[in-house]
Short mmCIF file of C-alpha atoms in Angstrom, two decimals:
data_model
loop_
_atom_site.label_atom_id
_atom_site.label_comp_id
_atom_site.label_asym_id
_atom_site.label_seq_id
_atom_site.Cartn_x
_atom_site.Cartn_y
_atom_site.Cartn_z
CA MET V 133 101.44 76.70 107.02
CA SER V 134 100.82 76.80 103.27
CA ARG V 135 97.70 78.45 101.92
CA LYS V 136 94.91 76.32 100.57
CA LYS V 137 94.20 76.33 96.87
CA VAL V 138 90.53 76.90 96.07
CA LEU V 139 88.74 76.52 92.75
CA VAL V 140 85.84 78.92 92.11
CA THR V 141 83.54 77.80 89.31
CA GLY V 142 81.34 80.41 87.67
CA ALA V 143 83.99 82.98 88.47
CA ALA V 144 82.59 85.52 85.99
CA GLY V 145 79.17 85.54 87.65
CA ARG V 146 77.87 88.11 90.13
CA ILE V 147 78.76 86.03 93.17
CA GLY V 148 81.87 84.56 91.57
CA GLN V 149 83.43 87.97 91.04
CA VAL V 150 82.76 88.93 94.66
CA MET V 151 84.32 85.63 95.79
CA ARG V 152 87.37 86.33 93.66
CA ALA V 153 87.94 89.67 95.37
CA GLY V 154 86.93 88.54 98.84
CA LEU V 155 88.84 85.28 99.09
CA LYS V 156 92.14 86.19 97.40
CA ASP V 157 93.83 87.34 100.61
CA ARG V 158 92.99 84.04 102.32
CA TYR V 159 93.50 81.45 99.56
CA ASP V 160 95.36 80.78 96.33
CA LEU V 161 92.59 80.95 93.74
CA ARG V 162 91.98 78.98 90.58
CA LEU V 163 89.16 80.58 88.63
CA MET V 164 87.02 78.62 86.18
CA TYR V 165 85.36 80.46 83.32
CA HIS V 166 83.16 79.23 80.50
CA ARG V 167 82.03 81.90 78.02
CA THR V 168 83.12 85.11 79.76
CA ILE V 169 86.84 84.94 80.56
CA LEU V 170 88.40 87.62 82.76
CA ALA V 171 92.13 88.32 82.78
CA ALA V 172 94.10 86.73 85.59
CA GLU V 173 95.58 88.92 88.29
CA ALA V 174 98.74 88.23 90.27
CA GLY V 175 98.59 84.92 92.12
CA GLU V 176 95.54 83.65 90.24
CA GLU V 177 95.21 80.66 87.96
CA VAL V 178 92.60 80.59 85.21
CA VAL V 179 91.02 77.52 83.63
CA THR V 180 88.25 77.39 81.03
CA GLY V 181 85.58 74.84 80.26
CA SER V 182 82.05 73.73 81.00
CA VAL V 183 81.10 72.33 84.40
CA ALA V 184 78.91 69.89 82.47
CA ASP V 185 82.00 68.28 80.94
CA LEU V 186 83.58 65.73 83.29
CA ALA V 187 87.04 65.87 81.68
CA SER V 188 87.10 69.67 82.01
CA MET V 189 86.06 69.43 85.64
CA GLU V 190 88.68 66.80 86.43
CA ALA V 191 91.36 69.08 84.99
CA ALA V 192 89.97 72.07 86.88
CA VAL V 193 89.85 70.41 90.31
CA ASP V 194 93.18 68.58 90.06
CA GLY V 195 95.41 69.70 92.91
CA VAL V 196 92.99 71.98 94.76
CA ASP V 197 91.96 71.69 98.40
CA ALA V 198 88.35 72.83 97.97
CA VAL V 199 85.83 73.80 95.31
CA VAL V 200 83.39 76.69 95.60
CA HIS V 201 80.77 75.67 93.04
CA MET V 202 78.98 78.81 91.85
CA ALA V 203 78.49 77.88 88.18
CA GLY V 204 75.06 77.12 86.73
CA ASP V 205 71.93 78.79 85.47
CA PRO V 206 70.97 81.25 88.26
CA GLU V 207 67.56 82.23 86.89
CA VAL V 208 64.45 81.18 88.80
CA SER V 209 62.64 81.09 85.44
CA ALA V 210 65.26 78.79 83.87
CA THR V 211 63.93 76.09 81.57
CA TRP V 212 64.17 72.38 82.29
CA GLU V 213 66.65 71.96 79.43
CA SER V 214 68.93 74.62 80.87
CA VAL V 215 68.94 73.37 84.47
CA LEU V 216 69.36 69.79 83.27
CA GLU V 217 72.69 70.60 81.64
CA LYS V 218 74.07 73.46 83.74
CA ASN V 219 72.76 72.68 87.21
CA ILE V 220 72.02 68.95 87.36
CA HIS V 221 74.68 67.49 85.09
CA GLY V 222 77.05 70.28 86.12
CA VAL V 223 76.88 69.48 89.82
CA TYR V 224 77.24 65.75 89.09
CA CYS V 225 80.44 66.42 87.13
CA THR V 226 81.71 68.61 89.96
CA TYR V 227 81.20 65.99 92.67
CA GLU V 228 82.42 63.17 90.45
CA ALA V 229 85.57 65.07 89.47
CA CYS V 230 86.31 65.82 93.13
CA LYS V 231 85.84 62.15 94.02
CA ASN V 232 88.12 61.06 91.18
CA LYS V 233 90.85 63.60 91.98
CA GLY V 234 90.77 63.33 95.77
CA VAL V 235 89.36 66.79 96.52
CA LYS V 236 87.59 66.57 99.88
CA ARG V 237 85.55 69.76 100.25
CA VAL V 238 82.83 71.24 98.04
CA VAL V 239 80.92 74.40 98.92
CA PHE V 240 77.76 74.22 96.81
CA ALA V 241 75.79 77.35 95.92
CA SER V 242 72.22 76.22 96.48
CA THR V 243 69.25 78.57 96.71
CA ASN V 244 66.37 79.64 98.92
CA HIS V 245 64.12 78.49 96.07
CA VAL V 246 64.65 74.90 97.27
CA THR V 247 62.00 75.78 99.87
CA GLY V 248 60.19 78.53 97.96
CA PHE V 249 56.67 77.28 98.62
CA TYR V 250 57.13 77.73 102.36
CA GLU V 251 57.92 81.37 101.71
CA GLN V 252 54.84 81.75 99.54
CA GLU V 253 52.76 80.46 102.46
CA GLY V 254 54.49 82.67 105.01
CA VAL V 255 56.11 79.76 106.88
CA TYR V 256 59.31 80.38 108.88
CA THR V 257 61.76 77.84 107.47
CA THR V 258 64.63 75.86 108.97
CA PRO V 259 67.17 73.84 106.95
CA GLU V 260 65.96 70.43 108.13
CA MET V 261 62.40 70.92 106.84
CA PRO V 262 61.46 68.93 103.70
CA GLU V 263 62.30 70.55 100.39
CA ARG V 264 59.49 72.41 98.60
CA PRO V 265 61.01 73.85 95.42
CA ASP V 266 59.14 76.59 93.60
CA SER V 267 60.65 76.11 90.13
CA PHE V 268 62.78 73.85 87.95
CA TYR V 269 65.67 75.99 89.21
CA GLY V 270 64.79 75.26 92.84
CA ALA V 271 64.36 71.57 92.07
CA SER V 272 67.74 71.43 90.35
CA LYS V 273 69.41 72.90 93.43
CA ALA V 274 67.54 70.45 95.67
CA PHE V 275 69.03 67.71 93.51
CA GLY V 276 72.49 69.20 94.07
CA GLU V 277 71.98 69.07 97.83
CA ASP V 278 70.73 65.48 97.71
CA LEU V 279 73.49 64.34 95.38
CA GLY V 280 76.01 65.96 97.72
CA ARG V 281 74.59 63.96 100.62
CA TYR V 282 75.08 60.78 98.56
CA TYR V 283 78.70 61.65 97.74
CA VAL V 284 79.37 62.32 101.42
CA ASP V 285 77.91 59.01 102.59
CA GLN V 286 79.13 56.84 99.73
CA PHE V 287 82.51 58.35 98.86
CA GLY V 288 83.60 60.44 101.86
CA LEU V 289 83.34 63.89 100.29
CA GLU V 290 82.59 66.88 102.51
CA VAL V 291 79.80 69.07 101.15
CA VAL V 292 78.44 72.34 102.52
CA CYS V 293 75.28 73.60 100.78
CA LEU V 294 74.43 77.30 101.05
CA ARG V 295 70.85 78.31 100.26
CA ILE V 296 71.71 81.79 99.09
CA GLY V 297 69.17 84.56 99.55
CA SER V 298 69.06 87.93 97.78
CA PHE V 299 72.73 88.53 96.95
CA GLN V 300 72.68 92.24 96.19
CA PRO V 301 74.69 95.41 96.88
CA GLU V 302 73.52 97.77 99.60
CA SER V 303 72.02 100.08 96.99
CA ALA V 304 69.49 97.39 96.03
CA VAL V 305 68.22 97.33 99.60
CA ALA V 306 68.07 101.11 99.97
CA GLU V 307 66.33 101.52 96.59
CA ARG V 308 64.15 98.38 96.88
CA GLY V 309 60.91 98.01 95.01
CA SER V 310 59.46 95.74 97.68
CA ASP V 311 60.28 94.88 101.29
CA ARG V 312 61.08 91.20 100.61
CA ILE V 313 64.80 91.97 100.43
CA LEU V 314 64.70 93.23 104.03
CA SER V 315 64.14 89.59 105.01
CA THR V 316 66.20 87.80 102.34
CA TRP V 317 69.29 89.99 101.81
CA LEU V 318 72.80 88.54 101.79
CA SER V 319 75.44 91.26 101.73
CA HIS V 320 78.64 90.86 99.78
CA ARG V 321 80.87 90.71 102.85
CA ASP V 322 78.59 88.29 104.69
CA CYS V 323 78.60 86.03 101.64
CA VAL V 324 82.40 86.03 101.56
CA GLN V 325 82.52 85.17 105.26
CA LEU V 326 79.93 82.42 104.86
CA VAL V 327 81.95 80.83 102.05
CA TRP V 328 85.33 80.87 103.79
CA ARG V 329 83.77 79.52 106.98
CA SER V 330 82.19 76.76 104.88
CA ILE V 331 85.64 75.88 103.55
CA GLU V 332 87.17 75.77 107.03
CA ALA V 333 84.40 74.34 109.25
CA ASP V 334 84.63 70.84 110.70
CA VAL V 335 81.44 69.72 108.97
CA ARG V 336 81.03 66.62 106.78
CA PHE V 337 77.67 67.68 105.37
CA GLY V 338 75.38 70.59 106.06
CA ILE V 339 72.65 72.76 104.56
CA TYR V 340 72.50 76.39 105.65
CA TYR V 341 70.53 79.46 104.66
CA GLY V 342 72.74 82.22 103.30
CA ILE V 343 71.40 85.56 104.48
CA SER V 344 72.72 88.40 106.56
CA GLY V 345 71.62 88.89 110.16
CA ASN V 346 68.34 90.42 109.05
CA THR V 347 65.91 91.49 111.78
CA ARG V 348 63.02 90.42 109.53
CA GLY V 349 64.64 87.17 108.32
CA TYR V 350 62.31 84.18 107.98
CA TRP V 351 64.96 81.61 107.06
CA ASP V 352 66.74 80.26 110.12
CA ILE V 353 70.52 80.78 110.25
CA GLN V 354 71.10 79.50 113.78
CA SER V 355 72.74 76.31 112.52
CA ALA V 356 75.11 78.37 110.35
CA ARG V 357 76.09 80.37 113.43
CA GLN V 358 76.62 77.26 115.56
CA GLU V 359 78.16 74.80 113.08
CA LEU V 360 80.07 77.11 110.73
CA GLY V 361 80.86 79.91 113.16
CA TYR V 362 79.07 82.36 110.85
CA ASP V 363 78.79 85.80 112.43
CA PRO V 364 77.00 88.13 109.99
CA GLU V 365 78.04 91.76 110.06
CA ASP V 366 75.07 93.18 108.19
CA ASP V 367 71.32 93.58 108.73
CA ALA V 368 69.07 94.88 105.97
CA GLU V 369 67.13 96.83 108.62
CA ARG V 370 69.98 99.33 108.70
CA LEU V 371 69.05 100.31 105.16
CA ALA V 372 65.29 100.22 105.64
#
């Protein structure tokens, strides 16, 4: 059976670089860069361009089996102008390019900030609860989830949205300045597993919180366990 070809957008970012290393043994990778361009290694393809440019995205997705969409402005404090181009127009171009080129599966890097006001109020949160974004950034990712739902229902795409928590190395947990990360941590290896399971799962559309199996977690990952087969290996409590 031939290996799937997977495009990773935002491949120079913190998560993108971990995906590059963690997925290369499982898939043939095409890496999309914008400003920072890293040299290709054996078996990798490299493409360059902006996710906010539809022609660039159509060229980037042509011939792949799935897209792991990590590109965008990752800052919670991002301005409206920035999220409008990089996150809102960027995710539109990604879905539209996949529709136009016949790519079925998109794994969309969403964020816990889609429901950030629940966290501020101390409310345990499940994926089916209404969105309550805490920032323009959170609202832009909520738009990406909703637009993905539309592309699934209208055009037959398959979209898995991952509301990523605190994606940090173990050292950030051990040397933490506050205990929030003990609830919100997503380890590197759990993130890799969550992404490849999102590529492989028999799911047309889903929204899942992306955290490790944290004892103190207040975002529910039961649906990720049941529907994706996610089996986190890490728990921030081990580093507490």
